[in-house]
mmCIF file of N, CA and C in Angstrom:
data_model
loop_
_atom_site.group_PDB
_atom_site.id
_atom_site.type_symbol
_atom_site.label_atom_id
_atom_site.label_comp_id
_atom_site.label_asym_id
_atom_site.label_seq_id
_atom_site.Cartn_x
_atom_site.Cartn_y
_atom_site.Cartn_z
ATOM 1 N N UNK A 1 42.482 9.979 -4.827
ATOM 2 C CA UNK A 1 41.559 8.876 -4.633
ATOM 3 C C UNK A 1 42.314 7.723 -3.977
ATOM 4 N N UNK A 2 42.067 6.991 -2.820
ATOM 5 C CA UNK A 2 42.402 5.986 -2.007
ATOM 6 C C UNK A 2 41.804 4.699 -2.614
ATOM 7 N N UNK A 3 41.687 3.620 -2.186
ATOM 8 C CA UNK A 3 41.260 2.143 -2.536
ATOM 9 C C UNK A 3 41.879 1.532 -1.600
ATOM 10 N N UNK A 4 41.188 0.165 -1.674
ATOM 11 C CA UNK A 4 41.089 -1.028 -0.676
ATOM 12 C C UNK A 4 40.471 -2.248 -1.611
ATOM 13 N N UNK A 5 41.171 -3.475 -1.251
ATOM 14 C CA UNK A 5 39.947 -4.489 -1.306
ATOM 15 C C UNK A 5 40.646 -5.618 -0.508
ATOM 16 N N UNK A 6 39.929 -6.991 -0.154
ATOM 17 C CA UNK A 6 40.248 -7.628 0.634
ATOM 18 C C UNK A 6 39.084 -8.752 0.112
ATOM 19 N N UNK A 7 39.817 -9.825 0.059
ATOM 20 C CA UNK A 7 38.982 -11.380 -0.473
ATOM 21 C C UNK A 7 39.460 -12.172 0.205
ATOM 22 N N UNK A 8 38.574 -13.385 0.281
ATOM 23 C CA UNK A 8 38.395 -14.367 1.324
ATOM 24 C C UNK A 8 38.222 -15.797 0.014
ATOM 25 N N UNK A 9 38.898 -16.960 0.524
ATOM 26 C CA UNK A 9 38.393 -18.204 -0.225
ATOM 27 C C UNK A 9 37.535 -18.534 0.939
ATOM 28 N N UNK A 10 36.163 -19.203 0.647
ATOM 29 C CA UNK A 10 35.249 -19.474 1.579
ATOM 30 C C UNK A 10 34.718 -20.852 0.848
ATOM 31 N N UNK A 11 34.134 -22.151 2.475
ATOM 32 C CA UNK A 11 34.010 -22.923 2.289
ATOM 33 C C UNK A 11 32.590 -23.398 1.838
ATOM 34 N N UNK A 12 32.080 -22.447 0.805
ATOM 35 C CA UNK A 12 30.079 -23.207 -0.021
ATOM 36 C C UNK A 12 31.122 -22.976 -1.436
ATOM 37 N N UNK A 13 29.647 -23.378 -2.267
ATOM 38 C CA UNK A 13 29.929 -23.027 -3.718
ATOM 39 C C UNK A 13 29.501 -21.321 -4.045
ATOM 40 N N UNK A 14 30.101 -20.922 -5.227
ATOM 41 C CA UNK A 14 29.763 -19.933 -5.888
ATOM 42 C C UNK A 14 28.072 -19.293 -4.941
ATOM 43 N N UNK A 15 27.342 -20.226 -6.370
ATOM 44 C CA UNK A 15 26.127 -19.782 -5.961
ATOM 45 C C UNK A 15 25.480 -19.969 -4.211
ATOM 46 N N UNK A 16 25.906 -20.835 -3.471
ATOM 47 C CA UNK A 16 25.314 -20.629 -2.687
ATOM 48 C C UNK A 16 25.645 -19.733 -1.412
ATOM 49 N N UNK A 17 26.612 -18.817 -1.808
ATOM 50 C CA UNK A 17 27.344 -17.600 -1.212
ATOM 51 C C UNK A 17 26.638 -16.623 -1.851
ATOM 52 N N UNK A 18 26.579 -16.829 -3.189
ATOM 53 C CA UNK A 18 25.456 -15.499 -3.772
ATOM 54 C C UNK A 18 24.468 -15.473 -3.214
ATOM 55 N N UNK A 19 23.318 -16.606 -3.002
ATOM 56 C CA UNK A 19 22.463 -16.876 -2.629
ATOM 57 C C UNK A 19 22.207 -15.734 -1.271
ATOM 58 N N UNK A 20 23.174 -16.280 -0.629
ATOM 59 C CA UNK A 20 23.000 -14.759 0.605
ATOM 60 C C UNK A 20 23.658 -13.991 0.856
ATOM 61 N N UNK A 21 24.210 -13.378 -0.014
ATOM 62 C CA UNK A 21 24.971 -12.091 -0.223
ATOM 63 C C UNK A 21 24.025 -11.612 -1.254
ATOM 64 N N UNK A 22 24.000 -11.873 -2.180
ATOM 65 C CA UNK A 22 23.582 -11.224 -3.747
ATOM 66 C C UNK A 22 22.053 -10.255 -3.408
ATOM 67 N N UNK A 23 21.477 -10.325 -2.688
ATOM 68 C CA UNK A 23 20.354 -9.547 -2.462
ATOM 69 C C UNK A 23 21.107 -8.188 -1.737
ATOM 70 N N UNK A 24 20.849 -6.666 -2.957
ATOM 71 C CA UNK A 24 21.246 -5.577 -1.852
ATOM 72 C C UNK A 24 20.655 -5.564 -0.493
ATOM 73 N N UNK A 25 19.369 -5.958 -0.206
ATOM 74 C CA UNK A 25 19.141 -5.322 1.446
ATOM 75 C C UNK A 25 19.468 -6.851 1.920
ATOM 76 N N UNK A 26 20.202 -7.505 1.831
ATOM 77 C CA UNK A 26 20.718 -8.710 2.631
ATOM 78 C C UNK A 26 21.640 -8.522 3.436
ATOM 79 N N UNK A 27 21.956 -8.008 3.316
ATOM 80 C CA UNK A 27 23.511 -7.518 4.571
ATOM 81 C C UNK A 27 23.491 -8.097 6.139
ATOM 82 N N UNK A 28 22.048 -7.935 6.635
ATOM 83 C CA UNK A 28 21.798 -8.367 8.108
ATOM 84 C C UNK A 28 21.410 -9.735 8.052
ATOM 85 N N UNK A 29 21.444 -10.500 6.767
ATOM 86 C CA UNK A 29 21.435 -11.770 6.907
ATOM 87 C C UNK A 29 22.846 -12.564 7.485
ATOM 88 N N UNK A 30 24.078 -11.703 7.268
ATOM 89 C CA UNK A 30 25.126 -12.234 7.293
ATOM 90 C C UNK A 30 26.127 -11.151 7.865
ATOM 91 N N UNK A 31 26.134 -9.973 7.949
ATOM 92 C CA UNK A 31 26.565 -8.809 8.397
ATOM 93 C C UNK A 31 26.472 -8.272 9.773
ATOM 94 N N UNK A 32 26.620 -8.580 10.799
ATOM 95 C CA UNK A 32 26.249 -8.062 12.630
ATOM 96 C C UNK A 32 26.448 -6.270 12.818
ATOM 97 N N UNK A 33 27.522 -6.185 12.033
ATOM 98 C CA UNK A 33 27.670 -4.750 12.059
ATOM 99 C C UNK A 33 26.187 -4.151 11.069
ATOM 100 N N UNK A 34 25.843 -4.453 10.497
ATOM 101 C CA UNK A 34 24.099 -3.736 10.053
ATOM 102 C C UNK A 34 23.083 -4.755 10.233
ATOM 103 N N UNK A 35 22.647 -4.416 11.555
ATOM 104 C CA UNK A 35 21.272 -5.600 11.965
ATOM 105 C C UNK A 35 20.221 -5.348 11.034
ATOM 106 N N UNK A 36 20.031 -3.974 10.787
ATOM 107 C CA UNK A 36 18.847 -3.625 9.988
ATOM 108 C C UNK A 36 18.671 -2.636 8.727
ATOM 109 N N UNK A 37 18.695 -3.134 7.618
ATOM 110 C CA UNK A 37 18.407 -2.367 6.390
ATOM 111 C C UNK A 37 16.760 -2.451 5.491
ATOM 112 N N UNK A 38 16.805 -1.244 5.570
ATOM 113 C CA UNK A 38 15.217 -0.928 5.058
ATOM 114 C C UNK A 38 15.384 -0.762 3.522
ATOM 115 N N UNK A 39 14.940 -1.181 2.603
ATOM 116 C CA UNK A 39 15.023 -0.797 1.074
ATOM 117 C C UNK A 39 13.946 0.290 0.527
ATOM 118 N N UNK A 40 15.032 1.217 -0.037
ATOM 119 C CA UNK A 40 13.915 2.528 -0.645
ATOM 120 C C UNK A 40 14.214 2.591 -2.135
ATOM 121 N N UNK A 41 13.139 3.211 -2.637
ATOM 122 C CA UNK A 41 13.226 3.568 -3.806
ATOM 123 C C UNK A 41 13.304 2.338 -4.605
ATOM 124 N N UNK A 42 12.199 1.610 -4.427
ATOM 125 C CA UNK A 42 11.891 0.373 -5.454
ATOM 126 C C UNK A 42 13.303 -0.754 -5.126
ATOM 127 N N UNK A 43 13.700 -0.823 -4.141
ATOM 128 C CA UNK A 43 15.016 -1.735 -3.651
ATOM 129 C C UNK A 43 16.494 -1.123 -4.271
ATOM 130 N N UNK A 44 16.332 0.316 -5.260
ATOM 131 C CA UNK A 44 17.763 0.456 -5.688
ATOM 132 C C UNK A 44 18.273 1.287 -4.567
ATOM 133 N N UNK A 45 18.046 1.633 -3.122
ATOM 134 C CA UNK A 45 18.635 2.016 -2.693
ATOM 135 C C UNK A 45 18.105 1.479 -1.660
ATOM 136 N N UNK A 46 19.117 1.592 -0.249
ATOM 137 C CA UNK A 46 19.158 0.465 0.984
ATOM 138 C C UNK A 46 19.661 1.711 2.223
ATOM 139 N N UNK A 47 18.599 1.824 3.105
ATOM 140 C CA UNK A 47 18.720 2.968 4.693
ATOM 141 C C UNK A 47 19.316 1.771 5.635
ATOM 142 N N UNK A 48 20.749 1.405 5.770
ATOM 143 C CA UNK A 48 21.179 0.879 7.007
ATOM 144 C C UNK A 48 21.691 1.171 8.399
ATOM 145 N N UNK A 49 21.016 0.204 9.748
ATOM 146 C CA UNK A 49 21.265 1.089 10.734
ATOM 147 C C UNK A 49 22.402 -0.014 11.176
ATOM 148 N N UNK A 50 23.635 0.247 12.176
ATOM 149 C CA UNK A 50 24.429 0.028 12.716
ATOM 150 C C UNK A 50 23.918 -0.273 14.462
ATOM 151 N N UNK A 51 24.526 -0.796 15.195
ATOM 152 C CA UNK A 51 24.098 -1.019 16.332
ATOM 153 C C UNK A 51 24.410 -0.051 17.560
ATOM 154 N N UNK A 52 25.066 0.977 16.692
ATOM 155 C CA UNK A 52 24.939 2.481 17.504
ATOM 156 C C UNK A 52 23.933 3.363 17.050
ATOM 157 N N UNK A 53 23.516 2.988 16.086
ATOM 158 C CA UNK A 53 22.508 3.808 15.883
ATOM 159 C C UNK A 53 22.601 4.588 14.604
ATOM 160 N N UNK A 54 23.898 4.407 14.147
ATOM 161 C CA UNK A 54 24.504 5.280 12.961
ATOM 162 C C UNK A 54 23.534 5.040 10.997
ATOM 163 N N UNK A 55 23.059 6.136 10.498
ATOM 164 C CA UNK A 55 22.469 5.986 8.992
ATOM 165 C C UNK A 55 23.617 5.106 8.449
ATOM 166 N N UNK A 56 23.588 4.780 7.411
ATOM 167 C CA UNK A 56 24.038 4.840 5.798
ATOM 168 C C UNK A 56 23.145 4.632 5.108
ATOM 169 N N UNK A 57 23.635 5.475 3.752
ATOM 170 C CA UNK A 57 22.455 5.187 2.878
ATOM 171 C C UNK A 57 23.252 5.086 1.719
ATOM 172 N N UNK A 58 22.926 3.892 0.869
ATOM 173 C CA UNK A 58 23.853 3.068 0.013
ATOM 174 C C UNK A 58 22.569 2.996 -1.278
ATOM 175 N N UNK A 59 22.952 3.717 -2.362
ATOM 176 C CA UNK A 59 22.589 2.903 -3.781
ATOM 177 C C UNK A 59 23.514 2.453 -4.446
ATOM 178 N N UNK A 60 22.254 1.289 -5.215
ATOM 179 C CA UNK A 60 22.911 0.508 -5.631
ATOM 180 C C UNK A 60 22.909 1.148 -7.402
ATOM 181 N N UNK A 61 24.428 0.638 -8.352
ATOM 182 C CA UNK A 61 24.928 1.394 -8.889
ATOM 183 C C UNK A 61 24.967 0.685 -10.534
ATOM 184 N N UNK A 62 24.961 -0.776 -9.818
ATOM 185 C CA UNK A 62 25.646 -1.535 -10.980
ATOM 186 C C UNK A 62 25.419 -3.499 -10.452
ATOM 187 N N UNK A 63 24.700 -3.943 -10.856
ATOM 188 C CA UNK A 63 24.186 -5.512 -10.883
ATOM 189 C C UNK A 63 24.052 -6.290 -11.542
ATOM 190 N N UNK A 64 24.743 -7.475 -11.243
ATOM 191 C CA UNK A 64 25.090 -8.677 -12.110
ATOM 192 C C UNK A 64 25.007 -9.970 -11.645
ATOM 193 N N UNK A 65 23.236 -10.494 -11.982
ATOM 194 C CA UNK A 65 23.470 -11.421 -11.560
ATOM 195 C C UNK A 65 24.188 -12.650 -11.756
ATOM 196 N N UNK A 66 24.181 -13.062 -13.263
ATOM 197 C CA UNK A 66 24.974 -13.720 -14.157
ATOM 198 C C UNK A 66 26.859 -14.465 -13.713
ATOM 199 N N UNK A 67 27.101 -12.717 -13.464
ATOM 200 C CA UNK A 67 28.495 -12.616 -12.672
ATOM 201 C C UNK A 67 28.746 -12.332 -11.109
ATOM 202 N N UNK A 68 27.497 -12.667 -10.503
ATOM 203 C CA UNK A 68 27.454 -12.500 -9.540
ATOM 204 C C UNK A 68 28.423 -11.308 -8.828
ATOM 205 N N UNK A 69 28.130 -10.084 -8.980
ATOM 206 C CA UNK A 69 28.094 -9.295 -8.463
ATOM 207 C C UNK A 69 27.761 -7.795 -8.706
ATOM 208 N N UNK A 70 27.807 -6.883 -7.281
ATOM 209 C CA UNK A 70 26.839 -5.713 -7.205
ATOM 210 C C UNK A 70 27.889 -4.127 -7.035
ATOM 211 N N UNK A 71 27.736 -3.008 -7.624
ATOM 212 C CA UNK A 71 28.521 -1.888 -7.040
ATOM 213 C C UNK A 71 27.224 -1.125 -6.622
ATOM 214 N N UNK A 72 27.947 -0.055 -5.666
ATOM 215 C CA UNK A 72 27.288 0.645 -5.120
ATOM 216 C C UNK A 72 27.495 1.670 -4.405
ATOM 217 N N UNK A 73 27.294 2.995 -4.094
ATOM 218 C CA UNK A 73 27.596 3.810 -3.852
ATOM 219 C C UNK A 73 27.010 4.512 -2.575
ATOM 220 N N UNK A 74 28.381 5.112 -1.328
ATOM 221 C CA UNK A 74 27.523 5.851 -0.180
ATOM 222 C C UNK A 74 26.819 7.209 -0.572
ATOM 223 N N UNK A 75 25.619 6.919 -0.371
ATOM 224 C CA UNK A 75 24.649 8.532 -0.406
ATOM 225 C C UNK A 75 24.961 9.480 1.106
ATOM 226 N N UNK A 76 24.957 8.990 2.382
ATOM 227 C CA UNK A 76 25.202 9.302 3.044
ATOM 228 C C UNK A 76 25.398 8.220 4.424
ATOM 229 N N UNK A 77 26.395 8.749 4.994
ATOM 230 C CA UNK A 77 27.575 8.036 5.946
ATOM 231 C C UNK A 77 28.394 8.569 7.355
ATOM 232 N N UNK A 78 28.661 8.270 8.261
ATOM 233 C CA UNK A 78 29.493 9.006 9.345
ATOM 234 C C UNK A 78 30.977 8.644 9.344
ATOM 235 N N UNK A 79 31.209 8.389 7.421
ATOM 236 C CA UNK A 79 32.338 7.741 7.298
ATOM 237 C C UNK A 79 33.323 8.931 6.878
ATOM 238 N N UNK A 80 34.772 8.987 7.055
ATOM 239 C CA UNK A 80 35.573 10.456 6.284
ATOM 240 C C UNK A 80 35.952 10.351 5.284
ATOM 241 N N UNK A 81 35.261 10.069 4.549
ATOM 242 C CA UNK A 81 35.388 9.758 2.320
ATOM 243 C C UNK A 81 34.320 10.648 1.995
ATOM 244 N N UNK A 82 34.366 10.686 0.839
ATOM 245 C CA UNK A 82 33.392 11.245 -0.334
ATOM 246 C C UNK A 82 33.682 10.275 -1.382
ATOM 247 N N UNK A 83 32.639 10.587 -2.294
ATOM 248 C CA UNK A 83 32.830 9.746 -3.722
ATOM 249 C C UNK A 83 33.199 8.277 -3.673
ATOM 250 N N UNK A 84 32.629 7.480 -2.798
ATOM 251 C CA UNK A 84 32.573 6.058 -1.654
ATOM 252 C C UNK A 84 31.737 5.251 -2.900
ATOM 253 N N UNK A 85 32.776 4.245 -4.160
ATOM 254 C CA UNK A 85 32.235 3.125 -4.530
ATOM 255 C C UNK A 85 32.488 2.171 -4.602
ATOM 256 N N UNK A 86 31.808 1.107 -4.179
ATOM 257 C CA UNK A 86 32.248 -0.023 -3.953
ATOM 258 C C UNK A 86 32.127 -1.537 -4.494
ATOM 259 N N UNK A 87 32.553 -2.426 -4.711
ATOM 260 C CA UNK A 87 31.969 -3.630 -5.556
ATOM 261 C C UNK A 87 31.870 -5.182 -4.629
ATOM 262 N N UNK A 88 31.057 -5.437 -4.271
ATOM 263 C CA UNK A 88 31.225 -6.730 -3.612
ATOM 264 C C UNK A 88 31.094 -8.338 -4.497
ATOM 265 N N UNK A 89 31.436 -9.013 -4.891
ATOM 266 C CA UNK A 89 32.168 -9.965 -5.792
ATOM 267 C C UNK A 89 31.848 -11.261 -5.813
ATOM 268 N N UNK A 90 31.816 -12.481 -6.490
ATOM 269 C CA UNK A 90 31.617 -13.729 -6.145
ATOM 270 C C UNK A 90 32.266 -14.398 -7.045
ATOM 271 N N UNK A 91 33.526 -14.995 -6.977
ATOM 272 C CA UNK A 91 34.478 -15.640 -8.060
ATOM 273 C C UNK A 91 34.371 -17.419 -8.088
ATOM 274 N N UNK A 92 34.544 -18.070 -9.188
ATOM 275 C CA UNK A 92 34.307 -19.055 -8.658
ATOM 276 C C UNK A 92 35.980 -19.742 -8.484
ATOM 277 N N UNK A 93 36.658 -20.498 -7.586
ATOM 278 C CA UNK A 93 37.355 -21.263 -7.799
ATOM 279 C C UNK A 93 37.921 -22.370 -8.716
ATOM 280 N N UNK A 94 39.307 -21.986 -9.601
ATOM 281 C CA UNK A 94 39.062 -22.828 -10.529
ATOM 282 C C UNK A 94 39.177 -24.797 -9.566
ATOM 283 N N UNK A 95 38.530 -25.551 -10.587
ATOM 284 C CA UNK A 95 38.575 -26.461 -10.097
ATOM 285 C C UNK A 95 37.880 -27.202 -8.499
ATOM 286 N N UNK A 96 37.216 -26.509 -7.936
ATOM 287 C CA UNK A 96 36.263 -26.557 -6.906
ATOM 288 C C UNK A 96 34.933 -26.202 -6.845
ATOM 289 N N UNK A 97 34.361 -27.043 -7.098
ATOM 290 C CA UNK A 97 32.467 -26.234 -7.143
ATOM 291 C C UNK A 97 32.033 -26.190 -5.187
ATOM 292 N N UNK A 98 32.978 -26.595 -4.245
ATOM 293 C CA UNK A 98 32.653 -26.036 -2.608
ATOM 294 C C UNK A 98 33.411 -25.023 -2.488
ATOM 295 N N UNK A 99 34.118 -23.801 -3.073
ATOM 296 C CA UNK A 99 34.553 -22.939 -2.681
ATOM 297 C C UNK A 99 34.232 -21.568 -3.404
ATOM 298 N N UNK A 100 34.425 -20.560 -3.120
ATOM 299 C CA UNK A 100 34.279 -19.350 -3.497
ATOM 300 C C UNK A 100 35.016 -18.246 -3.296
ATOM 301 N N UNK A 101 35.771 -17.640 -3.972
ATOM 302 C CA UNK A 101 36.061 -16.683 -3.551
ATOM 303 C C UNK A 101 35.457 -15.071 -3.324
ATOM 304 N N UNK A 102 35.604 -14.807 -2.565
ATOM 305 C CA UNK A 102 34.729 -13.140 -2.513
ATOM 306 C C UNK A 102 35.709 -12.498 -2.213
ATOM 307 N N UNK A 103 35.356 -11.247 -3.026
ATOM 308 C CA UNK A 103 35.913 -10.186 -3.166
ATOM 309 C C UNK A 103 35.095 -8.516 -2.907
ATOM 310 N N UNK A 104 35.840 -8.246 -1.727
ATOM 311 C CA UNK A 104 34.861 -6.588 -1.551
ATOM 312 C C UNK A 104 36.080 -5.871 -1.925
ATOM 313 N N UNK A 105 35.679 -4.888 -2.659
ATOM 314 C CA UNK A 105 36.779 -3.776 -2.966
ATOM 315 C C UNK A 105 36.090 -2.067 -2.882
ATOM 316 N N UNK A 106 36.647 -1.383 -2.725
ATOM 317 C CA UNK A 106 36.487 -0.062 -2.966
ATOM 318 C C UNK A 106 37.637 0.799 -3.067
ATOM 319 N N UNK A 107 37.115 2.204 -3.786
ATOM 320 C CA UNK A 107 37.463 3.317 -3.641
ATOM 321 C C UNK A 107 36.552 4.756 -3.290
ATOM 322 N N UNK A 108 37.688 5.814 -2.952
ATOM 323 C CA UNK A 108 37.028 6.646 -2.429
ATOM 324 C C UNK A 108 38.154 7.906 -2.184
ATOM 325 N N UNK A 109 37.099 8.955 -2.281
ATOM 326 C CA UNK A 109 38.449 10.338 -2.124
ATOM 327 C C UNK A 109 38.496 10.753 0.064
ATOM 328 N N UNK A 110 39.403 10.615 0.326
ATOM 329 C CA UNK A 110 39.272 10.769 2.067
ATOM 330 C C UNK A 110 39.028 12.327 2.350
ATOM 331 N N UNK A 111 38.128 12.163 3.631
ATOM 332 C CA UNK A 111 37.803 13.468 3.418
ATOM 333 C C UNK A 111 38.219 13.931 4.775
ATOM 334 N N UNK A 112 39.249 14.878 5.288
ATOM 335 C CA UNK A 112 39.640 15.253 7.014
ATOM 336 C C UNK A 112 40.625 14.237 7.138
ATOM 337 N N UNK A 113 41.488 13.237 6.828
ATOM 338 C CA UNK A 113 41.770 11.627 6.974
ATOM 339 C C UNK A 113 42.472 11.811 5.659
ATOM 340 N N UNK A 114 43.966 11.318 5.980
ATOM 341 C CA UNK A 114 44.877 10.461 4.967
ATOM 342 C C UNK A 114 44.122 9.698 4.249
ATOM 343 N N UNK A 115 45.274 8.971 3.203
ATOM 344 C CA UNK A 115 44.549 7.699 2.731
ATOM 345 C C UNK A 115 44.884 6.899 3.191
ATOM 346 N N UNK A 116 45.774 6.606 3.460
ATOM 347 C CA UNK A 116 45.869 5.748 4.424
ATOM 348 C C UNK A 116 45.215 4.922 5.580
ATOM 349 N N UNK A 117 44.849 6.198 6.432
ATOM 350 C CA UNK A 117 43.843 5.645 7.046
ATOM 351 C C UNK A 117 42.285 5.480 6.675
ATOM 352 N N UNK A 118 42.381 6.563 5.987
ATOM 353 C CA UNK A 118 40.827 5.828 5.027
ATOM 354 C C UNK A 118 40.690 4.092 4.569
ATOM 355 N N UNK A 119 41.899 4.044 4.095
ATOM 356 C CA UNK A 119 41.866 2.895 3.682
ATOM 357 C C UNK A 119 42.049 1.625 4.548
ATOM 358 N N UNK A 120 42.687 2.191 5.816
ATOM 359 C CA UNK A 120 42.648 0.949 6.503
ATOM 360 C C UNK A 120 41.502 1.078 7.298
ATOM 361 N N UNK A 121 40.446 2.155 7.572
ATOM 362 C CA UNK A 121 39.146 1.775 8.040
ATOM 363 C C UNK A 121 38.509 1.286 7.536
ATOM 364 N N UNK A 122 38.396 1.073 6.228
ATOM 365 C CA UNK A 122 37.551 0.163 5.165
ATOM 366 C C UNK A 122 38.149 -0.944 4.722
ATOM 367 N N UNK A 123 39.286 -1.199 4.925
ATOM 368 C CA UNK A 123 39.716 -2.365 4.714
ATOM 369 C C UNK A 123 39.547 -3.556 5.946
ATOM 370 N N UNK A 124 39.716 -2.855 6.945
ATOM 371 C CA UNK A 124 39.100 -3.253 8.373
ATOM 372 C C UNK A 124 37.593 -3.823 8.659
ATOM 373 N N UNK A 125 37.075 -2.917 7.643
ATOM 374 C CA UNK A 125 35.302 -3.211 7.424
ATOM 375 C C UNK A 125 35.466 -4.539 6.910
ATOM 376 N N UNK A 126 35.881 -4.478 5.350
ATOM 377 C CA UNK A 126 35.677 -5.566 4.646
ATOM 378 C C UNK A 126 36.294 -6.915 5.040
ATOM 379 N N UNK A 127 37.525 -6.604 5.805
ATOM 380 C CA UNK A 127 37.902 -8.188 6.508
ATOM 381 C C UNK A 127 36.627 -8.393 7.446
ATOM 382 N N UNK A 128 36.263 -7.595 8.746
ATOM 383 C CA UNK A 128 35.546 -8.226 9.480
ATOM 384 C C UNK A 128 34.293 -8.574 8.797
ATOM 385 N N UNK A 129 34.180 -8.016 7.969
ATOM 386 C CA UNK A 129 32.664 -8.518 6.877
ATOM 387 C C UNK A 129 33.207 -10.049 6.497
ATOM 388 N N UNK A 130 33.835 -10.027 5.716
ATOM 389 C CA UNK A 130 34.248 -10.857 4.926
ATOM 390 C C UNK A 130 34.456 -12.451 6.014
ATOM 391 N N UNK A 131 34.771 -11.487 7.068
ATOM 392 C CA UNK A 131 34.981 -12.850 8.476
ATOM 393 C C UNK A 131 33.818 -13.610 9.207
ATOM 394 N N UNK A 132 32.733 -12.446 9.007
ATOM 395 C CA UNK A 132 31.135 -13.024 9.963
ATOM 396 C C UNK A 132 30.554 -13.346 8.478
ATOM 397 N N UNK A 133 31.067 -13.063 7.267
ATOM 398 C CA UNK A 133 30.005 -14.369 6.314
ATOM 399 C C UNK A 133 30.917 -15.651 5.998
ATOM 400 N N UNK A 134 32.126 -15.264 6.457
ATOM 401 C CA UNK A 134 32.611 -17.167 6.844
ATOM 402 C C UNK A 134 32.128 -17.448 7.714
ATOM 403 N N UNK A 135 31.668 -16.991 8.605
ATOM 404 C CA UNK A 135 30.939 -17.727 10.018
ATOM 405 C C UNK A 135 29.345 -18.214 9.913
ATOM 406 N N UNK A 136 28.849 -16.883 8.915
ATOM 407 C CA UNK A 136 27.650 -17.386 8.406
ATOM 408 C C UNK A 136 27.480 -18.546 7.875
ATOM 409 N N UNK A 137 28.246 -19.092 6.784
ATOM 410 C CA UNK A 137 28.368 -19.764 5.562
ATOM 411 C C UNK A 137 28.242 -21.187 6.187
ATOM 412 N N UNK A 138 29.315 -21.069 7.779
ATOM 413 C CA UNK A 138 29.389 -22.739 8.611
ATOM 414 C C UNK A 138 28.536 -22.608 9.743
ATOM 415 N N UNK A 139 27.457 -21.801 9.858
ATOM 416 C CA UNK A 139 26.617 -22.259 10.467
ATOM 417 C C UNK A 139 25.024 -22.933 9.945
#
């Protein structure tokens, strides 16, 4: 089994980073790499398309709003893992109510693919994620 995670201090508060992250089919609110996610199965699971055209299909596993945050698992992917779960995060900064830290992490067994590089394709994900909802956040 491989793993990754990668966190960002970002410039809102807690909640108002949850605010648009914390919804599973939110992703294309703040995400460029998935313009469009459709929610199935009563919203616990999310059909996202990529701007090539590529599925994923992601349920969701484990939700907290309280602690602001969500796990969730790939159903299906054009990714080289199996057993793909993941947790996306919302920490608060001690001593700052304008900052936040987020945290995306995962694991996963690589499938054709080291771990290595498993892990640095998803770690690759989660920085550039983690980079267009700092961009979100200041616009």
């Amino acid at each position: 089994m491989a793993s990754t995670s990668v966190s960002r201090v970002l410039p809102a508060s807690p909640q108002k980073v949850w605010d648009l992250i914390g919804g599973f089919d939110a992703l294309p609110d703040w995400l460029p790499y998935i313009p469009e996610s459709t929610p199935l199965q009563g919203g616990r699971v999310r059909k996202l398309t990529n701007p090539d055209g590529d599925v994923i299909v992601e349920r969701l596993v484990g939700f907290n709003e309280a602690e602001r945050h969500y796990t969730y698992a790939i159903v299906e992917a054009p990714f080289p893992v199996t057993g793909y779960l993941s947790t996306l995060r919302v920490h608060p900064v001690d001593g700052r109510d304008d900052l936040a830290e987020v945290q995306w992490s995962g694991r996963f067994t690589p499938n054709g693919v080291g771990d290595t590089e498993a892990e640095e394709l998803f770690t690759g994900i989660y920085a550039d994620g983690l980079d267009a909802l700092s961009q979100a956040l200041s616009a």
